[in-house]
């Protein structure tokens, strides 16, 4: 039983699981922000093209059948904006990460040459000069 507990602790508290949990929580919060953005966007669009501000209840009538397409359109717009937000965030993080790596690589200094290497280079230079 103790071994099982240790395995669970190792799994649950590794960086990847905690990072994933933070991502899920932030994703839920981002969804609410995007939904509010879609509602604002639809308000502007509805004022411009004279459609109802909420597409959730939009329907089309084909003969005797009512087709409720509004919820799909609204969800699709939510999806597109959420995907755009996630793309922008990931792109910004990758750009920042690559800049950090470039700065880190620039700070690396070549190791100092040993006395033997310096002496061998001097001998080589003298041999080239005399040849």
CSV table of N, CA and C in Angstrom, one decimal:
chain,number,residue,atom,x,y,z
A,1,UNK,N,0.8,-1.2,0.0
A,1,UNK,CA,0.0,0.0,0.0
A,1,UNK,C,0.9,1.3,0.0
A,2,UNK,N,2.0,1.2,0.7
A,2,UNK,CA,2.9,2.3,0.8
A,2,UNK,C,3.5,2.6,-0.5
A,3,UNK,N,3.9,1.6,-1.3
A,3,UNK,CA,4.5,1.7,-2.6
A,3,UNK,C,3.5,2.4,-3.6
A,4,UNK,N,2.2,2.0,-3.5
A,4,UNK,CA,1.2,2.6,-4.3
A,4,UNK,C,1.1,4.1,-4.0
A,5,UNK,N,1.1,4.4,-2.8
A,5,UNK,CA,1.0,5.8,-2.4
A,5,UNK,C,2.2,6.6,-2.9
A,6,UNK,N,3.4,6.1,-2.8
A,6,UNK,CA,4.6,6.7,-3.3
A,6,UNK,C,4.5,6.9,-4.9
A,7,UNK,N,4.0,5.9,-5.6
A,7,UNK,CA,3.8,6.0,-7.0
A,7,UNK,C,2.8,7.1,-7.3
A,8,UNK,N,1.7,7.2,-6.6
A,8,UNK,CA,0.7,8.2,-6.8
A,8,UNK,C,1.3,9.6,-6.6
A,9,UNK,N,2.0,9.8,-5.5
A,9,UNK,CA,2.7,11.1,-5.2
A,9,UNK,C,3.6,11.5,-6.3
A,10,UNK,N,4.4,10.5,-6.8
A,10,UNK,CA,5.3,10.8,-7.9
A,10,UNK,C,4.6,11.3,-9.1
A,11,UNK,N,3.4,10.6,-9.4
A,11,UNK,CA,2.7,11.0,-10.6
A,11,UNK,C,2.0,12.3,-10.4
A,12,UNK,N,1.3,12.5,-9.3
A,12,UNK,CA,0.5,13.7,-9.1
A,12,UNK,C,1.2,15.0,-8.9
A,13,UNK,N,2.4,14.9,-8.4
A,13,UNK,CA,3.1,16.1,-8.1
A,13,UNK,C,4.3,16.4,-9.1
A,14,UNK,N,4.3,15.7,-10.2
A,14,UNK,CA,5.3,16.0,-11.2
A,14,UNK,C,4.9,17.3,-11.9
A,15,UNK,N,5.8,18.0,-12.5
A,15,UNK,CA,5.5,19.3,-13.2
A,15,UNK,C,4.5,19.2,-14.3
A,16,UNK,N,4.5,18.1,-15.0
A,16,UNK,CA,3.5,18.0,-16.2
A,16,UNK,C,2.1,18.0,-15.7
A,17,UNK,N,1.8,17.3,-14.6
A,17,UNK,CA,0.4,17.2,-14.2
A,17,UNK,C,0.0,18.5,-13.6
A,18,UNK,N,0.8,19.1,-12.8
A,18,UNK,CA,0.5,20.4,-12.3
A,18,UNK,C,0.3,21.5,-13.4
A,19,UNK,N,1.2,21.5,-14.4
A,19,UNK,CA,1.1,22.4,-15.5
A,19,UNK,C,-0.3,22.2,-16.2
A,20,UNK,N,-0.6,20.9,-16.4
A,20,UNK,CA,-1.9,20.6,-17.1
A,20,UNK,C,-3.1,21.1,-16.3
A,21,UNK,N,-3.0,20.9,-15.0
A,21,UNK,CA,-4.1,21.4,-14.1
A,21,UNK,C,-4.3,22.9,-14.2
A,22,UNK,N,-3.2,23.6,-14.2
A,22,UNK,CA,-3.2,25.1,-14.3
A,22,UNK,C,-3.8,25.4,-15.7
A,23,UNK,N,-3.4,24.7,-16.7
A,23,UNK,CA,-3.9,25.0,-18.1
A,23,UNK,C,-5.4,24.8,-18.2
A,24,UNK,N,-5.9,23.7,-17.5
A,24,UNK,CA,-7.3,23.5,-17.5
A,24,UNK,C,-8.1,24.6,-16.8
A,25,UNK,N,-7.6,25.0,-15.7
A,25,UNK,CA,-8.3,26.1,-14.9
A,25,UNK,C,-8.2,27.4,-15.7
A,26,UNK,N,-7.1,27.7,-16.3
A,26,UNK,CA,-7.0,29.0,-17.1
A,26,UNK,C,-7.8,28.9,-18.4
A,27,UNK,N,-7.9,27.7,-18.9
A,27,UNK,CA,-8.8,27.5,-20.1
A,27,UNK,C,-10.2,27.7,-19.8
A,28,UNK,N,-10.7,27.3,-18.7
A,28,UNK,CA,-12.1,27.5,-18.2
A,28,UNK,C,-12.3,29.0,-18.1
A,29,UNK,N,-11.4,29.7,-17.5
A,29,UNK,CA,-11.5,31.2,-17.3
A,29,UNK,C,-11.5,31.9,-18.7
A,30,UNK,N,-10.6,31.4,-19.6
A,30,UNK,CA,-10.5,32.0,-20.9
A,30,UNK,C,-11.8,31.8,-21.7
A,31,UNK,N,-12.4,30.7,-21.5
A,31,UNK,CA,-13.7,30.4,-22.2
A,31,UNK,C,-14.7,31.5,-21.8
A,32,UNK,N,-14.8,31.9,-20.5
A,32,UNK,CA,-15.7,32.9,-20.1
A,32,UNK,C,-15.4,34.2,-20.7
A,33,UNK,N,-14.1,34.5,-20.8
A,33,UNK,CA,-13.7,35.8,-21.4
A,33,UNK,C,-14.1,35.8,-22.9
A,34,UNK,N,-13.8,34.7,-23.6
A,34,UNK,CA,-14.2,34.6,-25.0
A,34,UNK,C,-15.7,34.7,-25.2
A,35,UNK,N,-16.5,34.1,-24.4
A,35,UNK,CA,-17.9,34.2,-24.5
A,35,UNK,C,-18.4,35.6,-24.3
A,36,UNK,N,-17.8,36.3,-23.4
A,36,UNK,CA,-18.2,37.8,-23.2
A,36,UNK,C,-17.8,38.5,-24.5
A,37,UNK,N,-16.6,38.2,-25.0
A,37,UNK,CA,-16.1,38.9,-26.3
A,37,UNK,C,-17.1,38.6,-27.4
A,38,UNK,N,-17.5,37.3,-27.5
A,38,UNK,CA,-18.5,37.0,-28.6
A,38,UNK,C,-19.8,37.8,-28.4
A,39,UNK,N,-20.2,37.9,-27.2
A,39,UNK,CA,-21.5,38.6,-27.0
A,39,UNK,C,-21.3,40.1,-27.4
A,40,UNK,N,-20.2,40.7,-27.1
A,40,UNK,CA,-19.9,42.0,-27.5
A,40,UNK,C,-19.8,42.1,-29.0
A,41,UNK,N,-19.1,41.2,-29.6
A,41,UNK,CA,-19.0,41.1,-31.1
A,41,UNK,C,-20.3,41.0,-31.8
A,42,UNK,N,-21.2,40.1,-31.3
A,42,UNK,CA,-22.5,39.9,-31.9
A,42,UNK,C,-23.4,41.1,-31.7
A,43,UNK,N,-23.2,41.9,-30.6
A,43,UNK,CA,-24.0,43.1,-30.4
A,43,UNK,C,-23.6,44.1,-31.5
A,44,UNK,N,-22.3,44.2,-31.8
A,44,UNK,CA,-21.9,45.2,-32.9
A,44,UNK,C,-22.4,44.7,-34.2
A,45,UNK,N,-22.2,43.4,-34.5
A,45,UNK,CA,-22.7,42.8,-35.8
A,45,UNK,C,-24.2,43.0,-35.9
A,46,UNK,N,-24.9,42.7,-34.9
A,46,UNK,CA,-26.4,42.8,-35.0
A,46,UNK,C,-26.8,44.3,-35.2
A,47,UNK,N,-26.1,45.2,-34.7
A,47,UNK,CA,-26.4,46.6,-35.0
A,47,UNK,C,-26.1,47.0,-36.4
A,48,UNK,N,-25.1,46.4,-37.0
A,48,UNK,CA,-24.7,46.8,-38.4
A,48,UNK,C,-25.6,46.1,-39.4
A,49,UNK,N,-25.9,44.8,-39.2
A,49,UNK,CA,-26.6,44.1,-40.3
A,49,UNK,C,-28.0,43.8,-39.8
A,50,UNK,N,-28.5,44.3,-38.7
A,50,UNK,CA,-29.9,44.2,-38.3
A,50,UNK,C,-30.3,42.7,-38.1
A,51,UNK,N,-29.6,42.0,-37.3
A,51,UNK,CA,-30.0,40.7,-36.9
A,51,UNK,C,-30.1,40.6,-35.4
A,52,UNK,N,-30.8,39.7,-34.8
A,52,UNK,CA,-30.9,39.6,-33.4
A,52,UNK,C,-29.5,39.5,-32.8
A,53,UNK,N,-29.3,40.1,-31.6
A,53,UNK,CA,-28.0,40.1,-30.9
A,53,UNK,C,-27.6,38.7,-30.5
A,54,UNK,N,-28.6,37.9,-30.1
A,54,UNK,CA,-28.3,36.5,-29.7
A,54,UNK,C,-28.7,35.6,-30.9
A,55,UNK,N,-27.7,34.9,-31.4
A,55,UNK,CA,-28.0,33.9,-32.5
A,55,UNK,C,-28.5,32.6,-31.9
A,56,UNK,N,-28.5,32.4,-30.6
A,56,UNK,CA,-28.9,31.1,-30.0
A,56,UNK,C,-30.2,30.7,-30.4
A,57,UNK,N,-31.2,31.6,-30.6
A,57,UNK,CA,-32.5,31.2,-31.0
A,57,UNK,C,-32.9,31.4,-32.4
A,58,UNK,N,-31.9,31.7,-33.3
A,58,UNK,CA,-32.1,31.9,-34.7
A,58,UNK,C,-32.6,30.6,-35.3
A,59,UNK,N,-33.6,30.7,-36.2
A,59,UNK,CA,-34.1,29.5,-36.9
A,59,UNK,C,-34.3,29.8,-38.3
A,60,UNK,N,-34.4,28.8,-39.1
A,60,UNK,CA,-34.8,28.9,-40.5
A,60,UNK,C,-36.0,28.0,-40.8
A,61,UNK,N,-36.9,28.4,-41.6
A,61,UNK,CA,-38.0,27.6,-41.9
A,61,UNK,C,-37.9,27.0,-43.3
A,62,UNK,N,-37.9,25.7,-43.4
A,62,UNK,CA,-37.9,25.1,-44.7
A,62,UNK,C,-39.1,24.2,-44.8
A,63,UNK,N,-40.1,24.8,-45.4
A,63,UNK,CA,-41.4,24.1,-45.5
A,63,UNK,C,-42.0,24.1,-44.1
A,64,UNK,N,-42.5,23.0,-43.6
A,64,UNK,CA,-43.1,22.9,-42.3
A,64,UNK,C,-42.0,22.7,-41.2
A,65,UNK,N,-40.8,22.6,-41.5
A,65,UNK,CA,-39.7,22.3,-40.5
A,65,UNK,C,-39.0,23.6,-40.1
A,66,UNK,N,-38.8,23.7,-38.8
A,66,UNK,CA,-37.9,24.8,-38.3
A,66,UNK,C,-36.5,24.2,-38.0
A,67,UNK,N,-35.5,24.8,-38.6
A,67,UNK,CA,-34.1,24.4,-38.3
A,67,UNK,C,-33.5,25.4,-37.4
A,68,UNK,N,-33.1,24.9,-36.2
A,68,UNK,CA,-32.5,25.8,-35.3
A,68,UNK,C,-31.0,25.8,-35.5
A,69,UNK,N,-30.5,26.8,-36.2
A,69,UNK,CA,-29.0,26.8,-36.5
A,69,UNK,C,-28.3,27.8,-35.7
A,70,UNK,N,-29.0,28.6,-34.9
A,70,UNK,CA,-28.4,29.7,-34.1
A,70,UNK,C,-27.4,29.2,-33.1
A,71,UNK,N,-27.7,28.2,-32.4
A,71,UNK,CA,-26.8,27.6,-31.3
A,71,UNK,C,-25.5,27.2,-31.9
A,72,UNK,N,-25.6,26.5,-33.1
A,72,UNK,CA,-24.4,26.1,-33.8
A,72,UNK,C,-23.5,27.2,-34.2
A,73,UNK,N,-24.1,28.2,-34.8
A,73,UNK,CA,-23.3,29.4,-35.3
A,73,UNK,C,-22.7,30.1,-34.1
A,74,UNK,N,-23.4,30.3,-33.0
A,74,UNK,CA,-22.9,30.9,-31.9
A,74,UNK,C,-21.7,30.1,-31.3
A,75,UNK,N,-21.9,28.8,-31.2
A,75,UNK,CA,-20.8,27.9,-30.7
A,75,UNK,C,-19.6,27.9,-31.6
A,76,UNK,N,-19.8,28.0,-32.9
A,76,UNK,CA,-18.7,28.0,-33.9
A,76,UNK,C,-17.9,29.3,-33.8
A,77,UNK,N,-18.6,30.4,-33.6
A,77,UNK,CA,-17.9,31.7,-33.4
A,77,UNK,C,-17.1,31.6,-32.1
A,78,UNK,N,-17.7,31.1,-31.0
A,78,UNK,CA,-17.0,30.9,-29.8
A,78,UNK,C,-15.7,30.1,-30.0
A,79,UNK,N,-15.8,29.0,-30.7
A,79,UNK,CA,-14.7,28.1,-31.0
A,79,UNK,C,-13.6,28.9,-31.7
A,80,UNK,N,-14.0,29.6,-32.8
A,80,UNK,CA,-13.0,30.3,-33.6
A,80,UNK,C,-12.2,31.4,-32.8
A,81,UNK,N,-13.0,32.1,-31.9
A,81,UNK,CA,-12.3,33.1,-31.1
A,81,UNK,C,-11.4,32.5,-30.0
A,82,UNK,N,-11.9,31.4,-29.4
A,82,UNK,CA,-11.1,30.7,-28.4
A,82,UNK,C,-9.8,30.2,-29.0
A,83,UNK,N,-9.9,29.6,-30.2
A,83,UNK,CA,-8.8,29.1,-30.9
A,83,UNK,C,-7.8,30.2,-31.3
A,84,UNK,N,-8.3,31.3,-31.7
A,84,UNK,CA,-7.5,32.5,-32.0
A,84,UNK,C,-6.7,33.0,-30.7
A,85,UNK,N,-7.4,33.0,-29.6
A,85,UNK,CA,-6.8,33.5,-28.4
A,85,UNK,C,-5.7,32.5,-27.9
A,86,UNK,N,-6.0,31.2,-28.0
A,86,UNK,CA,-5.0,30.3,-27.6
A,86,UNK,C,-3.8,30.3,-28.5
A,87,UNK,N,-4.0,30.5,-29.8
A,87,UNK,CA,-2.9,30.6,-30.8
A,87,UNK,C,-2.0,31.8,-30.5
A,88,UNK,N,-2.7,32.9,-30.2
A,88,UNK,CA,-1.9,34.2,-29.9
A,88,UNK,C,-1.1,34.0,-28.6
A,89,UNK,N,-1.7,33.3,-27.6
A,89,UNK,CA,-0.9,33.1,-26.3
A,89,UNK,C,0.2,32.2,-26.6
A,90,UNK,N,0.0,31.1,-27.3
A,90,UNK,CA,1.1,30.1,-27.5
A,90,UNK,C,2.2,30.8,-28.4
A,91,UNK,N,1.8,31.5,-29.4
A,91,UNK,CA,2.8,32.2,-30.2
A,91,UNK,C,3.6,33.2,-29.4
A,92,UNK,N,3.0,33.9,-28.5
A,92,UNK,CA,3.7,34.9,-27.7
A,92,UNK,C,4.7,34.1,-26.7
A,93,UNK,N,4.2,33.0,-26.2
A,93,UNK,CA,5.1,32.3,-25.3
A,93,UNK,C,6.3,31.7,-26.0
A,94,UNK,N,6.1,31.1,-27.2
A,94,UNK,CA,7.2,30.6,-28.0
A,94,UNK,C,8.2,31.7,-28.4
A,95,UNK,N,7.7,32.8,-28.7
A,95,UNK,CA,8.6,33.9,-29.1
A,95,UNK,C,9.4,34.4,-27.9
A,96,UNK,N,8.8,34.5,-26.7
A,96,UNK,CA,9.5,34.9,-25.5
A,96,UNK,C,10.5,33.8,-25.2
A,97,UNK,N,10.2,32.5,-25.3
A,97,UNK,CA,11.1,31.4,-25.0
A,97,UNK,C,12.3,31.4,-26.0
A,98,UNK,N,12.1,31.7,-27.3
A,98,UNK,CA,13.2,31.7,-28.2
A,98,UNK,C,14.1,32.9,-27.9
A,99,UNK,N,13.5,34.0,-27.6
A,99,UNK,CA,14.4,35.2,-27.2
A,99,UNK,C,15.2,34.9,-26.0
A,100,UNK,N,14.6,34.3,-25.0
A,100,UNK,CA,15.3,33.9,-23.8
A,100,UNK,C,16.5,33.0,-24.1
A,101,UNK,N,16.3,32.0,-25.0
A,101,UNK,CA,17.3,31.1,-25.3
A,101,UNK,C,18.4,31.8,-26.1
A,102,UNK,N,18.1,32.7,-27.0
A,102,UNK,CA,19.1,33.5,-27.7
A,102,UNK,C,20.0,34.3,-26.7
A,103,UNK,N,19.3,34.9,-25.8
A,103,UNK,CA,20.1,35.7,-24.8
A,103,UNK,C,21.0,34.8,-24.0
A,104,UNK,N,20.4,33.7,-23.6
A,104,UNK,CA,21.2,32.7,-22.8
A,104,UNK,C,22.4,32.2,-23.6
A,105,UNK,N,22.2,32.0,-24.9
A,105,UNK,CA,23.3,31.5,-25.7
A,105,UNK,C,24.4,32.6,-25.9
A,106,UNK,N,23.9,33.8,-26.0
A,106,UNK,CA,24.9,34.9,-26.2
A,106,UNK,C,25.7,35.1,-24.9
A,107,UNK,N,25.2,34.8,-23.8
A,107,UNK,CA,25.9,35.0,-22.5
A,107,UNK,C,27.0,34.0,-22.3
A,108,UNK,N,26.8,32.8,-23.0
A,108,UNK,CA,27.8,31.8,-22.8
A,108,UNK,C,29.2,32.2,-23.3
A,109,UNK,N,30.2,32.0,-22.5
A,109,UNK,CA,31.5,32.5,-22.9
A,109,UNK,C,32.3,31.2,-23.3
A,110,UNK,N,33.2,31.3,-24.3
A,110,UNK,CA,34.0,30.2,-24.6
A,110,UNK,C,35.0,29.9,-23.5
A,111,UNK,N,35.2,28.6,-23.2
A,111,UNK,CA,36.1,28.3,-22.1
A,111,UNK,C,37.5,28.8,-22.4
A,112,UNK,N,38.2,29.1,-21.3
A,112,UNK,CA,39.6,29.6,-21.4
A,112,UNK,C,40.5,28.5,-21.9
A,113,UNK,N,41.4,28.9,-22.8
A,113,UNK,CA,42.3,27.9,-23.3
A,113,UNK,C,43.3,27.5,-22.2
A,114,UNK,N,43.7,26.2,-22.2
A,114,UNK,CA,44.7,25.8,-21.3
A,114,UNK,C,46.1,26.2,-21.7
A,115,UNK,N,47.0,26.2,-20.8
A,115,UNK,CA,48.4,26.6,-21.1
A,115,UNK,C,49.0,25.8,-22.2
A,116,UNK,N,48.7,24.5,-22.2
A,116,UNK,CA,49.2,23.6,-23.2
A,116,UNK,C,48.7,24.0,-24.6
A,117,UNK,N,47.4,24.4,-24.7
A,117,UNK,CA,46.9,24.8,-26.0
A,117,UNK,C,47.5,26.1,-26.5
A,118,UNK,N,47.7,27.0,-25.6
A,118,UNK,CA,48.3,28.3,-25.9
A,118,UNK,C,49.8,28.0,-26.4
A,119,UNK,N,50.5,27.2,-25.7
A,119,UNK,CA,51.9,26.9,-26.1
A,119,UNK,C,51.9,26.2,-27.5
A,120,UNK,N,51.0,25.2,-27.7
A,120,UNK,CA,50.9,24.6,-29.0
A,120,UNK,C,50.6,25.5,-30.1
A,121,UNK,N,49.7,26.5,-29.9
A,121,UNK,CA,49.4,27.5,-30.9
A,121,UNK,C,50.5,28.4,-31.2
A,122,UNK,N,51.3,28.7,-30.2
A,122,UNK,CA,52.5,29.5,-30.4
A,122,UNK,C,53.5,28.8,-31.3
A,123,UNK,N,53.7,27.5,-30.9
A,123,UNK,CA,54.7,26.7,-31.7
A,123,UNK,C,54.2,26.6,-33.2
A,124,UNK,N,52.9,26.4,-33.4
A,124,UNK,CA,52.4,26.3,-34.7
A,124,UNK,C,52.6,27.6,-35.5
A,125,UNK,N,52.3,28.7,-34.8
A,125,UNK,CA,52.5,30.0,-35.5
A,125,UNK,C,54.0,30.3,-35.8
A,126,UNK,N,54.9,29.9,-35.0
A,126,UNK,CA,56.4,30.0,-35.3
A,126,UNK,C,56.8,29.1,-36.4
A,127,UNK,N,56.2,27.9,-36.5
A,127,UNK,CA,56.6,27.0,-37.6
A,127,UNK,C,56.0,27.5,-38.9
A,128,UNK,N,54.8,28.2,-38.9
A,128,UNK,CA,54.3,28.8,-40.1
A,128,UNK,C,55.2,29.9,-40.6
A,129,UNK,N,55.6,30.7,-39.6
A,129,UNK,CA,56.5,31.9,-39.9
A,129,UNK,C,57.8,31.5,-40.5
A,130,UNK,N,58.4,30.4,-40.0
A,130,UNK,CA,59.7,29.9,-40.5
A,130,UNK,C,59.6,29.1,-41.8
A,131,UNK,N,58.5,28.6,-42.1
A,131,UNK,CA,58.4,27.8,-43.3
A,131,UNK,C,58.3,28.5,-44.6
